[in-house]
PDB file of C-alpha atoms in Angstrom:
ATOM      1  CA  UNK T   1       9.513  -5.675  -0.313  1.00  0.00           C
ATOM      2  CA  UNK T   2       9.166  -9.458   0.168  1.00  0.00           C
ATOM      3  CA  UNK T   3       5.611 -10.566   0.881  1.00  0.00           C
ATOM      4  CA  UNK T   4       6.360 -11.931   4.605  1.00  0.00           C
ATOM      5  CA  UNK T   5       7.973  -7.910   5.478  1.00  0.00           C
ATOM      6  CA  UNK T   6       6.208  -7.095   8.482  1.00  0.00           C
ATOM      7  CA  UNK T   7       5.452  -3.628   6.335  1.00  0.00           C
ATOM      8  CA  UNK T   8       4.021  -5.602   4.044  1.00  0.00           C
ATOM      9  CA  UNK T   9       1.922  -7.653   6.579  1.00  0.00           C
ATOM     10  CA  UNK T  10       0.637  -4.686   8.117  1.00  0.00           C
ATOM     11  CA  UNK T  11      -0.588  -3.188   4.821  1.00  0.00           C
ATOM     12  CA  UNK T  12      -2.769  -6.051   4.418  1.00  0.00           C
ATOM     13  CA  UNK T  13      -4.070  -6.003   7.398  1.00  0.00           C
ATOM     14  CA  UNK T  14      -5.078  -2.605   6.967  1.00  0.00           C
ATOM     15  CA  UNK T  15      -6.248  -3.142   3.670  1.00  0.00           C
ATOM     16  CA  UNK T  16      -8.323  -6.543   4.793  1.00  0.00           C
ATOM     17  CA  UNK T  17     -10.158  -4.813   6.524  1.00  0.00           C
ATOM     18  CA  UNK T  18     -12.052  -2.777   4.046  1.00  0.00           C
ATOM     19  CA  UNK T  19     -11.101  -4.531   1.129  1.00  0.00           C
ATOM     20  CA  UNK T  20     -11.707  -8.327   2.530  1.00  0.00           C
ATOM     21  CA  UNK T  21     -10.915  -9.789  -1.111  1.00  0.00           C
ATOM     22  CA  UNK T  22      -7.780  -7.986  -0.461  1.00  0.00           C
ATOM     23  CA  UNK T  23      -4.975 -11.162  -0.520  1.00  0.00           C
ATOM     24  CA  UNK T  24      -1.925  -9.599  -1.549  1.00  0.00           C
ATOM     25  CA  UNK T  25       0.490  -6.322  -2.330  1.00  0.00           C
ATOM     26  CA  UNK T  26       2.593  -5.932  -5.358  1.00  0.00           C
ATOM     27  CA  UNK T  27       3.566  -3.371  -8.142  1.00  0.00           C
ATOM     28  CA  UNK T  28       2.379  -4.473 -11.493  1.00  0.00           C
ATOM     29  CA  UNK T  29       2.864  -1.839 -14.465  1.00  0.00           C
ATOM     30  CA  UNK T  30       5.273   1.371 -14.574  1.00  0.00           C
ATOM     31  CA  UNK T  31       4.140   3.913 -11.287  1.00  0.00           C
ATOM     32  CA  UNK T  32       6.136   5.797  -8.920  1.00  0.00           C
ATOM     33  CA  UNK T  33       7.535   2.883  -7.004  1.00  0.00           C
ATOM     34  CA  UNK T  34      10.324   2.547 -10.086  1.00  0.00           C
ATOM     35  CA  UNK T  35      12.094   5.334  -8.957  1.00  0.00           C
ATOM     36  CA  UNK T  36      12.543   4.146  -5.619  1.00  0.00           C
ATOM     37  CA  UNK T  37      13.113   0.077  -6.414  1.00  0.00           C
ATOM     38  CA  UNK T  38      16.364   1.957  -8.587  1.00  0.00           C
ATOM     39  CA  UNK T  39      17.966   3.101  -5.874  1.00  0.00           C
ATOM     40  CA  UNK T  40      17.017   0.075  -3.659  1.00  0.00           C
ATOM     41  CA  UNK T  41      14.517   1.641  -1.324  1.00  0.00           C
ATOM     42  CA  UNK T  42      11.696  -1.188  -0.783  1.00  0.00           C
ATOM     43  CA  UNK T  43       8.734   0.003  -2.620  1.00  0.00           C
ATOM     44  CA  UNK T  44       5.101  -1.510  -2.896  1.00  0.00           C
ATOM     45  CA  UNK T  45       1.906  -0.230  -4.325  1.00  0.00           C
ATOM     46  CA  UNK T  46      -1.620   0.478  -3.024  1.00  0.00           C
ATOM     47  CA  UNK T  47      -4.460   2.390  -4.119  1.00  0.00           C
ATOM     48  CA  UNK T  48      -8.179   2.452  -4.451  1.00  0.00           C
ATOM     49  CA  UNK T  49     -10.351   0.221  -6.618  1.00  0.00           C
ATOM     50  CA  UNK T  50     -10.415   0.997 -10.419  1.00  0.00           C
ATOM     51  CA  UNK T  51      -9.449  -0.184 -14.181  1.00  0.00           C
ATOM     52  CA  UNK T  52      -8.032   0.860 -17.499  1.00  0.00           C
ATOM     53  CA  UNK T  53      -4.437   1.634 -15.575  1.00  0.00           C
ATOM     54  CA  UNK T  54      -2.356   4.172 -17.526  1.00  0.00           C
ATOM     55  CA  UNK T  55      -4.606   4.247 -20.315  1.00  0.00           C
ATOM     56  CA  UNK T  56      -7.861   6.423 -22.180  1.00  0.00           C
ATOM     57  CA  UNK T  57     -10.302   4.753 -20.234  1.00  0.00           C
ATOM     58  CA  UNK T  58      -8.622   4.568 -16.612  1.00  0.00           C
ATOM     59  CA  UNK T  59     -10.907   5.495 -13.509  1.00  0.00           C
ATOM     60  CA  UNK T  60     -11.600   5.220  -9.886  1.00  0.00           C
ATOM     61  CA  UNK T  61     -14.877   3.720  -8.414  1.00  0.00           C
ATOM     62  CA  UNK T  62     -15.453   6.638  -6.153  1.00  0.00           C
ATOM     63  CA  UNK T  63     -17.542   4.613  -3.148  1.00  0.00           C
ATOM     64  CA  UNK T  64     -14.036   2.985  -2.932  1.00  0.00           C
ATOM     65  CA  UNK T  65     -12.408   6.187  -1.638  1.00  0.00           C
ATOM     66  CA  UNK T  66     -12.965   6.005   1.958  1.00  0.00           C
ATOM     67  CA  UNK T  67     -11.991   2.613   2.347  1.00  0.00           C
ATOM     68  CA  UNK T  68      -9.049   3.222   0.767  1.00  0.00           C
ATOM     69  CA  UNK T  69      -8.820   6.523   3.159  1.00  0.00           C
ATOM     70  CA  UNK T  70      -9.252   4.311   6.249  1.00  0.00           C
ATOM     71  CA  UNK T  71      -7.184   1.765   5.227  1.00  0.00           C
ATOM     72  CA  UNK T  72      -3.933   4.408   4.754  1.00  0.00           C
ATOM     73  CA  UNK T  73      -4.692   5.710   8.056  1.00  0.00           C
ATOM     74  CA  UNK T  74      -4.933   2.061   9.663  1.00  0.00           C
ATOM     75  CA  UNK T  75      -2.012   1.113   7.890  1.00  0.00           C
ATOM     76  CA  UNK T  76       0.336   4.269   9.415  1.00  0.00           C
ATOM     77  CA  UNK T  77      -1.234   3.195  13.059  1.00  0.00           C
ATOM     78  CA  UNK T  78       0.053  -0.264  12.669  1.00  0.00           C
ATOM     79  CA  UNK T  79       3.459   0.918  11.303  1.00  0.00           C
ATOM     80  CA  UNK T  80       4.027   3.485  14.045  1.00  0.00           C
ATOM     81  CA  UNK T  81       3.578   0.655  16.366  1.00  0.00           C
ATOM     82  CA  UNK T  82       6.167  -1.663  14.853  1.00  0.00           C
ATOM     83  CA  UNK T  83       9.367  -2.149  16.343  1.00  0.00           C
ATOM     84  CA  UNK T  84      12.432  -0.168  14.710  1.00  0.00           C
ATOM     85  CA  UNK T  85      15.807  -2.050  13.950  1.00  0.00           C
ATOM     86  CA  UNK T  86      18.591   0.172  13.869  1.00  0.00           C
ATOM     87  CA  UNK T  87      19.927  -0.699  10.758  1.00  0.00           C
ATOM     88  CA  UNK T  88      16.655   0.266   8.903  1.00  0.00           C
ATOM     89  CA  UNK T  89      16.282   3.289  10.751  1.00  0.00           C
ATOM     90  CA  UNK T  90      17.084   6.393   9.233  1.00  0.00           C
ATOM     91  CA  UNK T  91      19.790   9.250  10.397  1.00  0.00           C
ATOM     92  CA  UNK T  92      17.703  12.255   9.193  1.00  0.00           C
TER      93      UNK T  92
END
């Protein structure tokens, strides 16, 4: 998604508020979000704080699990809130 998507926006304002160092929202490296950029459904990725990504020595700093929690809840409040456009709503 580009940077200025109100999504996007709103998952940085959930995330700021936790993670205040928090400036932007991307995909670097191979995750899930492939699979859905293929088939052209906007993807972005977000997770708690950690290192070593993909690799031996990859973790997660624990104490950053709630934020992270709050955040993802935050961020689905904001969302629900957002105004729908017809032609990204869904017909399921």
């Amino acid at each position: 998604m580009p940077p200025d998507h109100p999504v996007v926006q709103a998952l940085l304002d959930a995330a700021g508020r936790y993670e205040p160092s928090t400036t932007s929202v991307g995909r670097d490296g191979a995750s899930d979000a492939v699979a859905f950029l293929e088939v052209g459904v906007p993807a972005v990725e977000f997770g708690p704080r950690g290192g070593g990504h993909h690799g031996p020595e990859e973790y997660v700093e624990i104490d950053s699990l709630p934020r992270y929690r709050r955040a993802l809840v935050d961020f689905a409040r904001i969302v629900a809130g957002l105004p729908v456009h017809r032609a990204e709503a869904g017909t399921a």
